[in-house]
Short mmCIF file of C-alpha atoms in Angstrom, two decimals:
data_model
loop_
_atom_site.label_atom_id
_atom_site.label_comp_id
_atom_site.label_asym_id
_atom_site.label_seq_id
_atom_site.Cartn_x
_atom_site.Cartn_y
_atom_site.Cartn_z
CA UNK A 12 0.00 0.00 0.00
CA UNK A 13 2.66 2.28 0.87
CA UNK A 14 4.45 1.74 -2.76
CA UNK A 15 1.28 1.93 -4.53
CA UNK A 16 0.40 5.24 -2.67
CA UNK A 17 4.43 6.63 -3.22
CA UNK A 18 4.32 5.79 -6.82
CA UNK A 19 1.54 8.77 -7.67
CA UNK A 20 3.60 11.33 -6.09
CA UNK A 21 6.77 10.52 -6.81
CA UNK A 22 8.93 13.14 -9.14
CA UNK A 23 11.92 10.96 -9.30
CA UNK A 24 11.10 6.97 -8.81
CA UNK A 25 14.17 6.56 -6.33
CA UNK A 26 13.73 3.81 -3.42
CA UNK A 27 15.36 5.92 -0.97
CA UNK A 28 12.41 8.25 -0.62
CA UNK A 29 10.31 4.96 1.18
CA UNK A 30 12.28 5.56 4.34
CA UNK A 31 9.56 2.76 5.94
CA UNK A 32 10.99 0.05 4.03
CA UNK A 33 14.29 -1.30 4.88
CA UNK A 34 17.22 -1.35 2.81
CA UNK A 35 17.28 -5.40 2.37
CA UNK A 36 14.00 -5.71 1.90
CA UNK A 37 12.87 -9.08 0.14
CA UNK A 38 10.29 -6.64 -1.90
CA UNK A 39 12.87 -4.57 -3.88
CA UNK A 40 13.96 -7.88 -5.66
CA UNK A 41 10.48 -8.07 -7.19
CA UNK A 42 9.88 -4.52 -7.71
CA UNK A 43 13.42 -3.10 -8.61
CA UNK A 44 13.48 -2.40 -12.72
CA UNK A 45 16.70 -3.79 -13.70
CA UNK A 46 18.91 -4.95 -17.13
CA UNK A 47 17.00 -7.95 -17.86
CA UNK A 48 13.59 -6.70 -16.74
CA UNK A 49 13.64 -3.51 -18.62
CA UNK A 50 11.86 -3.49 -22.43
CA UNK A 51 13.74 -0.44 -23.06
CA UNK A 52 12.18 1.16 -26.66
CA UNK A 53 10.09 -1.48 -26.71
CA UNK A 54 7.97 -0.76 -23.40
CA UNK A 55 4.85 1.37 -23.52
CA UNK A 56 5.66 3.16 -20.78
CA UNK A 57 9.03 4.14 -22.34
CA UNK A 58 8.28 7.45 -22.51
CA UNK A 59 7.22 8.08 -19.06
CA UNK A 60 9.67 6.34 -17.23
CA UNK A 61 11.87 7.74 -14.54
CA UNK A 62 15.06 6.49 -16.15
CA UNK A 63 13.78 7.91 -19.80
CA UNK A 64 13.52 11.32 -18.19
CA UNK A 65 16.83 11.15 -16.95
CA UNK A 66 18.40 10.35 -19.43
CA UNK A 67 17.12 13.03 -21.14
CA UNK A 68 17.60 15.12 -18.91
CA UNK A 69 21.61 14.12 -18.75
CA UNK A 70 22.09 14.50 -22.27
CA UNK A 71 20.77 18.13 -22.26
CA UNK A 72 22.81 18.92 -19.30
CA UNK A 73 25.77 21.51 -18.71
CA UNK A 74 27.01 19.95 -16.02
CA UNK A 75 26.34 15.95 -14.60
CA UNK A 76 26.97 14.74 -11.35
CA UNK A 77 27.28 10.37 -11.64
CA UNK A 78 28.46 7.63 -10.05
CA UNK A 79 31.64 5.59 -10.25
CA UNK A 80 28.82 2.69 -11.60
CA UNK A 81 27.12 4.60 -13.84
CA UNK A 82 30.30 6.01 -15.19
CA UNK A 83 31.92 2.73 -16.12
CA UNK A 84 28.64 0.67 -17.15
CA UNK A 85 28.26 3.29 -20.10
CA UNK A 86 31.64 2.57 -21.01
CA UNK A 87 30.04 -1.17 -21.57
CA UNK A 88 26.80 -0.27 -23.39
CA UNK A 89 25.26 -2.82 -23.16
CA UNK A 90 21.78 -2.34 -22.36
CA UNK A 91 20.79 -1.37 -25.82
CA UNK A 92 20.04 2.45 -24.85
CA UNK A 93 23.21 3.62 -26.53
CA UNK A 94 25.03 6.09 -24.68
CA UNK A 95 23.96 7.60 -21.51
CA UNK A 96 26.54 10.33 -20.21
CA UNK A 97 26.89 12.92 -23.37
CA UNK A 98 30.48 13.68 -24.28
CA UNK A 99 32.12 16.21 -21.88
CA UNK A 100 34.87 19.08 -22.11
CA UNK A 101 36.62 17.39 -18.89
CA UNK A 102 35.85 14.36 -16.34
CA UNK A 103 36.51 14.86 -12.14
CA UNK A 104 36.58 11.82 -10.10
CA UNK A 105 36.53 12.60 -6.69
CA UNK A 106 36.64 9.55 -3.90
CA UNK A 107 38.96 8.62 -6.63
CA UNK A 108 40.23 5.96 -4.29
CA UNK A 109 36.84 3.46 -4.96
CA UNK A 110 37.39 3.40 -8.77
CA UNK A 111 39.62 0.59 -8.89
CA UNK A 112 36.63 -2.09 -6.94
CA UNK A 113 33.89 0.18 -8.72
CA UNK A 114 35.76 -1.03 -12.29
CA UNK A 115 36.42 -4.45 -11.53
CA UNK A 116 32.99 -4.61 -10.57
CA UNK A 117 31.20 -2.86 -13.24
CA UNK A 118 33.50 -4.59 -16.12
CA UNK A 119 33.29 -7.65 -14.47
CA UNK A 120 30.41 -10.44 -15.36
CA UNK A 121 28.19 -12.28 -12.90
CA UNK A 122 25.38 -14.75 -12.80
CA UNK A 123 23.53 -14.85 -9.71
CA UNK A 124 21.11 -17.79 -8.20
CA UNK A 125 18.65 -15.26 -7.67
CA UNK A 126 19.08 -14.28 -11.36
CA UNK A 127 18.46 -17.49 -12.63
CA UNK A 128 15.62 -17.92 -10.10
CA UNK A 129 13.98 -14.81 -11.70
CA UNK A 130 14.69 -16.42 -14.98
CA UNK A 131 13.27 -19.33 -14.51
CA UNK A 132 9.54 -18.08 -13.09
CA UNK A 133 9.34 -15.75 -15.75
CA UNK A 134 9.93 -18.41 -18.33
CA UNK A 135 7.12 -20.44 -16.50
CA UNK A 136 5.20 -17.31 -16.92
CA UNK A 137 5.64 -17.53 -20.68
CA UNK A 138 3.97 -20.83 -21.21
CA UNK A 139 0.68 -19.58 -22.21
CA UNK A 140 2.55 -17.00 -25.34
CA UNK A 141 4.32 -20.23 -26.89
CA UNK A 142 1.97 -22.42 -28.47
CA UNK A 143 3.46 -24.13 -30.88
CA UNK A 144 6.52 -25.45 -29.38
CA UNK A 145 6.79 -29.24 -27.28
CA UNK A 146 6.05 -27.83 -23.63
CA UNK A 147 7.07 -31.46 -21.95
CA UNK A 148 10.18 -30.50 -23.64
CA UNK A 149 10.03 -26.63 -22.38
CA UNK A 150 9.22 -27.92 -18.59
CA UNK A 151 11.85 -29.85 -18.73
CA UNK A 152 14.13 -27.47 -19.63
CA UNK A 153 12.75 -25.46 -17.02
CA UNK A 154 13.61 -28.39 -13.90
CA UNK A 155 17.07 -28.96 -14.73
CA UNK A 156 17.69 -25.01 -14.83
CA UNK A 157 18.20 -23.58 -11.00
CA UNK A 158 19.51 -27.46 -10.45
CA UNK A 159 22.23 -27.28 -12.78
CA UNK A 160 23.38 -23.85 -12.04
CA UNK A 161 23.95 -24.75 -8.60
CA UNK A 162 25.73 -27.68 -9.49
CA UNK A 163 28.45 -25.69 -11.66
CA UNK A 164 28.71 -23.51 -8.89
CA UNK A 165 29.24 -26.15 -6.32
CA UNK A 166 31.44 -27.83 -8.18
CA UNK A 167 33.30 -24.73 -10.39
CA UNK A 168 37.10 -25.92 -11.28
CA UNK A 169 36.06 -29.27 -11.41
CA UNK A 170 35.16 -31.78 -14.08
CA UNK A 171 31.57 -31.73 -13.26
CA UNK A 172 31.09 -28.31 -14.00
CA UNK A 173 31.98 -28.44 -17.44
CA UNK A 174 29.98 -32.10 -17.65
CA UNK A 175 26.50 -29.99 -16.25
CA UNK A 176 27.27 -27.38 -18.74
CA UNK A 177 27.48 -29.43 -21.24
CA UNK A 178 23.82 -30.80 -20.11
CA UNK A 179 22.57 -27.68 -20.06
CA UNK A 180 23.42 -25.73 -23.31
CA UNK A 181 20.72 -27.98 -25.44
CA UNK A 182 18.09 -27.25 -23.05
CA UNK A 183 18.98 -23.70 -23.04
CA UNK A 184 19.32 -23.28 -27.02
CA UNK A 185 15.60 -24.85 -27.01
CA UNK A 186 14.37 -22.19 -24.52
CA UNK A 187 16.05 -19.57 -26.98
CA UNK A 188 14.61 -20.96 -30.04
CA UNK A 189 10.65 -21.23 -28.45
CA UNK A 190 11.29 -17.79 -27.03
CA UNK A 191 12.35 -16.14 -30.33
CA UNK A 192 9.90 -17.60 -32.57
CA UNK A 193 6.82 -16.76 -30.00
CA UNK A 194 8.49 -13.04 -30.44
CA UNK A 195 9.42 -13.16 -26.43
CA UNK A 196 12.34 -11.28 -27.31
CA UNK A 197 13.33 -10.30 -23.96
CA UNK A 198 13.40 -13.72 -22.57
CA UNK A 199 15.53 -15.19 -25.48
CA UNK A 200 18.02 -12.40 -24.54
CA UNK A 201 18.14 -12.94 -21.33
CA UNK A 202 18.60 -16.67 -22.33
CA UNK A 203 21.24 -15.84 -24.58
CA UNK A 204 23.13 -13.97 -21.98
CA UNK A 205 22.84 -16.46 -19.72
CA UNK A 206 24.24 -19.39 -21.91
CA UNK A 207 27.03 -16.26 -22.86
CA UNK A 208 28.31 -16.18 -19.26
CA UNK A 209 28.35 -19.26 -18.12
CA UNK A 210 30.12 -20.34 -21.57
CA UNK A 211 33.07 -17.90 -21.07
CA UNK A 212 33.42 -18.30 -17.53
CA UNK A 213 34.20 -22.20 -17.72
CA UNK A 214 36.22 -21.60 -20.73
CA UNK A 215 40.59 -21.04 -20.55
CA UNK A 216 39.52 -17.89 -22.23
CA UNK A 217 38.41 -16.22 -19.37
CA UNK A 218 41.66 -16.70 -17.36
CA UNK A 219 43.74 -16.26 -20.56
CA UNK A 220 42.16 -12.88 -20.99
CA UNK A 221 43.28 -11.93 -16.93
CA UNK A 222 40.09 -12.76 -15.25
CA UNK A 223 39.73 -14.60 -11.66
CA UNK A 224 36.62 -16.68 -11.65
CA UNK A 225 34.81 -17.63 -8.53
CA UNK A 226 31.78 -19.26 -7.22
CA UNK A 227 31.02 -18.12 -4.16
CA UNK A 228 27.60 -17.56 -1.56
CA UNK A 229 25.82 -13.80 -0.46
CA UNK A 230 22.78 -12.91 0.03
CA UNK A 231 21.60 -13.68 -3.59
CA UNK A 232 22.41 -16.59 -3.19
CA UNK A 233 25.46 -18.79 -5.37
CA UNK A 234 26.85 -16.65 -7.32
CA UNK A 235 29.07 -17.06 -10.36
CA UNK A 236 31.48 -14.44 -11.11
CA UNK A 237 34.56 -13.76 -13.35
CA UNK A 238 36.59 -10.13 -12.18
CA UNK A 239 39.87 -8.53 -14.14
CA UNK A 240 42.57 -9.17 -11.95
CA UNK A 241 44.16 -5.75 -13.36
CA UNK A 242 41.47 -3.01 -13.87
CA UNK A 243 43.94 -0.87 -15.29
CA UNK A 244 44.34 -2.72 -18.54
CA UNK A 245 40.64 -1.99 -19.28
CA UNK A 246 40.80 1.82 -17.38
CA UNK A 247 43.29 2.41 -20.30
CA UNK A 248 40.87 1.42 -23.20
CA UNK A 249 38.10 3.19 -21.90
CA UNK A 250 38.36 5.66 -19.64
CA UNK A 251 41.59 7.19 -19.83
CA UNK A 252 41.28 6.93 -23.52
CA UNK A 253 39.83 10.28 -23.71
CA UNK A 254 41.60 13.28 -25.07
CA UNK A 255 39.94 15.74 -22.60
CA UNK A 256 41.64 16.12 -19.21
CA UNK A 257 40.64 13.80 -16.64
CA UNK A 258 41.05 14.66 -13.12
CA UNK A 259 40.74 12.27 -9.89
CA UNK A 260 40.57 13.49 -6.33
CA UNK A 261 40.05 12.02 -2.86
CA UNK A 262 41.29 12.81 0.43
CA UNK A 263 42.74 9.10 0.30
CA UNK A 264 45.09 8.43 -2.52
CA UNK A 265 48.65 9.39 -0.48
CA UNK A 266 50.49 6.42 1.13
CA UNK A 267 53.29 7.96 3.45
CA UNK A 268 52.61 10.69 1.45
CA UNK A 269 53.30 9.02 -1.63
CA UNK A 270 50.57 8.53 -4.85
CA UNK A 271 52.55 5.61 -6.41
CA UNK A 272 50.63 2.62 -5.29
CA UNK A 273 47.51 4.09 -6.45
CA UNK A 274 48.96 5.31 -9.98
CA UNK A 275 50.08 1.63 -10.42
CA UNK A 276 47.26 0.06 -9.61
CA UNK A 277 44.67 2.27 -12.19
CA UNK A 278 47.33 2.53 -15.18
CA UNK A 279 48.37 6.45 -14.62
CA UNK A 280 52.15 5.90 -13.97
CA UNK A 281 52.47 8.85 -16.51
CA UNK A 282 50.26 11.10 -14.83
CA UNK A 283 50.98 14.01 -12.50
CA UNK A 284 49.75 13.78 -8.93
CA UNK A 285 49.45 16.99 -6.47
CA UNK A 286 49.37 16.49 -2.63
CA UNK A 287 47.65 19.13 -0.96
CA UNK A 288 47.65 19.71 3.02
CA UNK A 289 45.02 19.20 4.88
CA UNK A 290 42.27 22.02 5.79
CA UNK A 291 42.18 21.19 9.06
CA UNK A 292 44.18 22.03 11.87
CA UNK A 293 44.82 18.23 12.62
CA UNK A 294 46.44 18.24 15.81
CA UNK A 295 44.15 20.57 17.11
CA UNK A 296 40.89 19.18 16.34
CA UNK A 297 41.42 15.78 17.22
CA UNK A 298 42.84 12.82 18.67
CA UNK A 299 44.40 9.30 18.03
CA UNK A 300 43.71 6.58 20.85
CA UNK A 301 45.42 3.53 20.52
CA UNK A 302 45.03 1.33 23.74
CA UNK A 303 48.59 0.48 25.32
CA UNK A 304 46.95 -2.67 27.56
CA UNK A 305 44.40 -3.67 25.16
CA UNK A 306 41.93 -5.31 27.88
CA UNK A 307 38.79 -6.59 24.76
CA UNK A 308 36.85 -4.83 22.23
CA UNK A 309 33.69 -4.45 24.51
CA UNK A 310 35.12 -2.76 27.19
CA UNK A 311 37.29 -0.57 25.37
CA UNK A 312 34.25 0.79 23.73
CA UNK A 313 32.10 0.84 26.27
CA UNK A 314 34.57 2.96 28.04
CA UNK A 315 35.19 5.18 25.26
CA UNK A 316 31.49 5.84 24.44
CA UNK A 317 30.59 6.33 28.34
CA UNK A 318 33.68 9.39 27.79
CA UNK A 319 32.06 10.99 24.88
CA UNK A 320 28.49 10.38 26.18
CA UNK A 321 27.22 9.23 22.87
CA UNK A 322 28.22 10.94 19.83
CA UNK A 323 29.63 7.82 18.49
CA UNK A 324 30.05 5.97 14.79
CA UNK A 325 31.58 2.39 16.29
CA UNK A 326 32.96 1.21 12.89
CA UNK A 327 33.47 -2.74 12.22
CA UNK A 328 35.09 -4.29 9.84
CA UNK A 329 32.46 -7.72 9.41
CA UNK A 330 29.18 -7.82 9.57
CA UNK A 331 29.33 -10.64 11.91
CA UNK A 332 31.64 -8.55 14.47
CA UNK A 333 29.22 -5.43 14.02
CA UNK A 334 26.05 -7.55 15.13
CA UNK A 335 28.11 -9.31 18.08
CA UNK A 336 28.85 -6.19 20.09
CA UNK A 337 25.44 -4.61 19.10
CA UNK A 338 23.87 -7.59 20.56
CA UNK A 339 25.99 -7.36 23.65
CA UNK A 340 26.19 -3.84 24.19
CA UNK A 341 22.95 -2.08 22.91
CA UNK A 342 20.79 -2.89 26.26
CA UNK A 343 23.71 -1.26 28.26
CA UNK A 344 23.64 2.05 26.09
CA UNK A 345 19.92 1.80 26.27
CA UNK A 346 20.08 1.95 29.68
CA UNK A 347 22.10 4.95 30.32
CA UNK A 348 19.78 6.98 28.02
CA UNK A 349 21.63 6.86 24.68
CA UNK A 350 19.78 6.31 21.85
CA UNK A 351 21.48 3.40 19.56
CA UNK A 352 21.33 2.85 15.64
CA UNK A 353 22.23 -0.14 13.63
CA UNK A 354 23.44 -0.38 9.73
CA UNK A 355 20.51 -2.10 8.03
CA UNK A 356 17.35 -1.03 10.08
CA UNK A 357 16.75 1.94 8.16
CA UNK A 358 17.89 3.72 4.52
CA UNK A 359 21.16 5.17 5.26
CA UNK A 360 20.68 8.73 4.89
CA UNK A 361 17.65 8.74 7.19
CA UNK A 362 19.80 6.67 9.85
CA UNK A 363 22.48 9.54 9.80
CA UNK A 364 19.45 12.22 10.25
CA UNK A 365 18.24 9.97 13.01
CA UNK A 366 21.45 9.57 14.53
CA UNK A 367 21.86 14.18 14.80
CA UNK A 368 18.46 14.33 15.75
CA UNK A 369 19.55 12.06 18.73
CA UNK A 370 22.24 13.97 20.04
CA UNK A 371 20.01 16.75 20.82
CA UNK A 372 18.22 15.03 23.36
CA UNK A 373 19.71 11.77 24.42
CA UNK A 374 23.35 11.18 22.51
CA UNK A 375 23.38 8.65 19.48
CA UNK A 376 25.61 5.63 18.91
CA UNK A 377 25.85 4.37 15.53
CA UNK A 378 26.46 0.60 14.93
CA UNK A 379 27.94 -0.15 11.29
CA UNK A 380 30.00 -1.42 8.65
CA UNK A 381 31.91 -0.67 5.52
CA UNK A 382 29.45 1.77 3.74
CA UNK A 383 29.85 3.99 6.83
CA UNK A 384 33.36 3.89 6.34
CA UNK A 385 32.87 6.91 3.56
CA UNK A 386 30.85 8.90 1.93
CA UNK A 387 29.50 10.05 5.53
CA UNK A 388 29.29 13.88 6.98
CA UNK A 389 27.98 14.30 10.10
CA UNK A 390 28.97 18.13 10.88
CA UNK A 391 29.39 18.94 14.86
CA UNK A 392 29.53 17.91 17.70
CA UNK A 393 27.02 15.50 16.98
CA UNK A 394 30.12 13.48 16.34
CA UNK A 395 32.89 13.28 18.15
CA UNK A 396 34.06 9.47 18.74
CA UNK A 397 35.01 7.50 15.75
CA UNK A 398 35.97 3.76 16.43
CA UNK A 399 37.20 0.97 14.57
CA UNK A 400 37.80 -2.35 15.73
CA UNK A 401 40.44 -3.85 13.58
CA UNK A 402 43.08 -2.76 10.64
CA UNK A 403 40.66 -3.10 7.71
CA UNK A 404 42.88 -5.68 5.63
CA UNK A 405 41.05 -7.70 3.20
CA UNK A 406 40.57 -11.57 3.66
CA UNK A 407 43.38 -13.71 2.55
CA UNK A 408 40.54 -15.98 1.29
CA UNK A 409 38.46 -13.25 -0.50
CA UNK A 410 39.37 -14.53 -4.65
CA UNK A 411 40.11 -11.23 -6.03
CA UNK A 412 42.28 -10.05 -3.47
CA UNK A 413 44.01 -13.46 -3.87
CA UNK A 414 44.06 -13.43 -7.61
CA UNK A 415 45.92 -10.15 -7.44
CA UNK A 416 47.92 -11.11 -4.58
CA UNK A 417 48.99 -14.05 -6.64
CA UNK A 418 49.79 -11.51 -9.97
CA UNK A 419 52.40 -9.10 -7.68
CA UNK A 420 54.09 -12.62 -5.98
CA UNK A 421 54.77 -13.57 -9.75
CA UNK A 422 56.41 -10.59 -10.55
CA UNK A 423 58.65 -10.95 -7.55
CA UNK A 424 57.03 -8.19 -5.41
CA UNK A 425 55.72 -8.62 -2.05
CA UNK A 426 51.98 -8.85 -2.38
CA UNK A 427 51.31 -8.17 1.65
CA UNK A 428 53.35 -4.38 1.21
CA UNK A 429 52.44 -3.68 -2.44
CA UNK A 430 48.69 -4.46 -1.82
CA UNK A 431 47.13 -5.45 1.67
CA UNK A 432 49.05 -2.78 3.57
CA UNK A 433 48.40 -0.47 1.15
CA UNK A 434 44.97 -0.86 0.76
CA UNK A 435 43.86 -1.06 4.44
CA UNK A 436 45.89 1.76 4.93
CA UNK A 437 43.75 3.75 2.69
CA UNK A 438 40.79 2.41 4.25
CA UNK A 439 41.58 3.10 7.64
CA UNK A 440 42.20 6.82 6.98
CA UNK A 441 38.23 6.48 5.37
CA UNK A 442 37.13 5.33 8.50
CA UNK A 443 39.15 7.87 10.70
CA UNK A 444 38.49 10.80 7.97
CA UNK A 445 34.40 10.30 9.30
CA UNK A 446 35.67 12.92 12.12
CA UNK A 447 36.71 16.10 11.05
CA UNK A 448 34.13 17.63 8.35
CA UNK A 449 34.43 21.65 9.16
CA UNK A 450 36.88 23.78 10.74
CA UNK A 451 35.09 23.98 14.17
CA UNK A 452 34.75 19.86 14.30
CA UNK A 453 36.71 18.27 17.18
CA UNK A 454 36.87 14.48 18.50
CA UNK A 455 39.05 11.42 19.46
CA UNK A 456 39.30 8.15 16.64
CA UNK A 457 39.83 4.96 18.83
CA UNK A 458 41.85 2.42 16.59
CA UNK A 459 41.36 -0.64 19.15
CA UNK A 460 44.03 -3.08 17.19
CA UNK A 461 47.28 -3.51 19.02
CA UNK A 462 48.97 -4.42 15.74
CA UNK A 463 49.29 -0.37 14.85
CA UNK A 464 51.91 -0.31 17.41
CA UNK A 465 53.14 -3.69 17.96
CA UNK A 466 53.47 -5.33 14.00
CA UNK A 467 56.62 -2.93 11.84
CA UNK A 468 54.02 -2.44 9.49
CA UNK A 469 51.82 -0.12 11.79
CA UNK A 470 53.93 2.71 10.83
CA UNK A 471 52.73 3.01 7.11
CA UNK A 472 49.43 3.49 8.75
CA UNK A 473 50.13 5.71 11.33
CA UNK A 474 52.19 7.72 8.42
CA UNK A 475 49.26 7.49 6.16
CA UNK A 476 46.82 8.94 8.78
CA UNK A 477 46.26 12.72 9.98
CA UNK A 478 48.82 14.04 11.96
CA UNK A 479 46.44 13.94 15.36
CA UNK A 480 47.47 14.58 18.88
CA UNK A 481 48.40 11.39 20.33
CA UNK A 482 46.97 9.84 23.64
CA UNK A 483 46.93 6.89 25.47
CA UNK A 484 44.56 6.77 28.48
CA UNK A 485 41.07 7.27 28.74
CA UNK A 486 41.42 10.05 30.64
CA UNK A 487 43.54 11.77 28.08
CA UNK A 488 40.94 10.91 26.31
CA UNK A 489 38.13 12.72 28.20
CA UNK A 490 40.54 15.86 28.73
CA UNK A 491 40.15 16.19 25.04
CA UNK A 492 36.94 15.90 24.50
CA UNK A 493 36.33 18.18 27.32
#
């Protein structure tokens, strides 16, 4: 009722203006317009539709303000719109530093169970618009096609992938054929694609062509995926091809004051690169905590949040660590009259509005993960305590980070100090960078992982973040903020 109600008033068709329905919602999987959902031309609602309009409205425009996604999926074109973002005198990239996972993303292909779910009740759907075709012969088709997908998944890099493959491509080409001659030209596509995917991504040509492919389990489900190892290689055929200038900015690019890492790692060795000092009076306006007698995570931020009296982003690296403490601390903050937030209950931007709203009357404390990390200004005092549980370093076991890993060890160069250090680095100095937003902000960051000052490696972090005022006791701690 409350989308059917929102869709009359609308101006704009964007999710995030149904604050009442959470983020992972199961709805927005059956109600989200998406590639192989969308008629395009072909729709009679082409003309009115949200995305139309924009469109439009981009083309016309003097100046556009995208996405990293956007930006790179019209490098692909291949939705069948033709180009979205008109040709432009000059390109700025600011939060520069997510373009490298943005592009392996975005020029990366995936099939997802919950694709193929999708896929198969829509084909069901279809029965009725293909007469003259065997439908024994289309139901079965339609059995072995979830089945089999889950099969090559459980069983990717082995024999039996290829062997259920094999099974499968007949049974798709039939579904293809029916589809196309009943004029159900969106389903043959998305057929076609499907057979596409899965036929590159179990072929040598994937890997010969630098791709890491992976099977691996989120919340869509298995999920098949094949990622360039090297973004760069691609950056340079498509973005940086231009002629125009391109500019990209962030306030986390510098390693030990360095840009070299991340000129490597996008392709612009050749490029100049401009440090710039920070706006803020650094020392001043805030401070680093790093525990000297680490006693455990809980009490460390219970501590800290009881000194700031709410205020607080508590910033996780897992999901599974974020809901842990929640669980265990939560009814203690409660308790003392602090109103407490969690990543997930709510659309982000209403949970930040939420959480300055709070500090008014009873002090927030925000529970969350990795999208927090950035993107995120809270101006004031309503915060002033930024902690983070653990150096942000990617899991050994995650496939692209391995794949890479993997690339640099071939070449003879250390893959944990030309990539994991590097890239938590940059991440941690995200996470910290939450704090200071204006010129009157102050606060403490809380880094609660003994390895910044026990492991040689903590000093490329501690060089790579603000130069804060250093202290070591909670009660330097609530000197500061007092």
């Amino acid at each position: 009722d409350q989308i059917r109600t929102w869709m009359h008033e609308t101006q704009t068709g964007d999710r995030a203006e149904l604050t009442d329905i959470p983020e992972d919602s199961p709805w927005w999987a059956d109600l989200n317009a998406n590639a192989d959902s969308c008629l395009g031309q072909k729709c009679p609602l082409f003309s009115d539709c949200f995305v139309t309009r924009l469109r439009r409205k981009a083309q016309s425009a003097d100046v556009l303000v995208v996405n990293h996604a956007l930006l790179c999926a019209d490098q692909r074109n291949e939705d069948g719109f033709g180009q979205i973002i008109p040709d432009a005198e000059v390109w700025i990239l600011d939060e520069a530093h997510a373009l490298e996972d943005v592009a392996t993303n975005s020029f990366g292909i995936e099939v997802t169970g919950r694709q193929v779910r999708y896929l198969a009740r829509d084909l069901q759907a279809a029965i009725p618009h293909i007469p003259n075709h065997n439908h024994t012969q289309y139901n079965q088709a339609l059995e072995i096609l979830l089945p089999a997908f889950l099969r090559i998944c459980e069983h990717f890099g082995q024999a039996e992938s290829h062997e259920t493959l094999k099974t499968l491509k007949p049974e798709l080409m039939f579904l293809e054929v029916a589809l196309t001659s009943a004029k159900q030209d969106l389903l043959a596509r998305r057929v076609d694609k499907l057979t596409t995917n899965l036929h590159f991504m179990l072929s040598e040509q994937a890997k010969d062509s630098g791709y890491v492919i992976f099977a691996d389990r989120d919340n869509r489900g298995m999920t098949l995926r094949a990622a360039p190892i090297e973004p760069a290689q691609i950056l340079e055929k498509t973005l940086w091809e231009t002629e125009n200038p391109v500019v990209l900015t962030s306030a986390t690019l510098a390693i030990q004051n360095s840009l070299e890492s991340f000129q490597k790692r996008l392709g612009l060795e050749n490029c100049d690169g401009l440090i710039l000092e920070s706006p803020f009076d650094t020392k001043t306006q805030s401070a680093l905590y790093i525990p000297q007698n680490f006693s455990s995570l809980d009490k460390e931020i219970k501590t800290l949040v009881s000194a700031s009296q709410g205020g607080a982003f508590l910033l996780f690296t897992s999901y599974r660590a974020m809901n842990e403490t929640y669980e265990k601390l939560m009814p203690e903050f409660e308790s003392q009259g602090l109103q407490v937030f969690k990543q997930g209950d709510k659309p982000k931007l209403e949970l930040i509005q939420d959480f300055i709203k709070a500090d008014n009357e009873f002090g927030g404390v925000l529970f969350a993960t990795h999208s927090f990390w950035e993107g995120v200004d809270v101006q004031g005092q309503a915060l002033r305590l930024v902690v983070i549980d653990k150096l942000p370093f990617k899991s050994p076991k995650d496939p692209i980070h391995k794949a890479r890993s993997q690339n640099l060890e071939s070449k003879g160069i250390s893959s944990f100090y030309g990539l994991s250090v590097p890239h938590a680095a940059l991440t941690l100095k995200q996470g910290a960078g939450r704090l200071l937003r204006t010129h009157s902000d102050k606060g403490v960051v809380a880094i609660l992982d003994p390895r910044l000052i026990q492991k040689a490696y903590g000093r490329v972090f501690l060089d790579t973040l603000p130069n804060m005022t250093r202290v070591q006791s909670i009660h330097e701690v609530e000197a500061f903020l007092n």
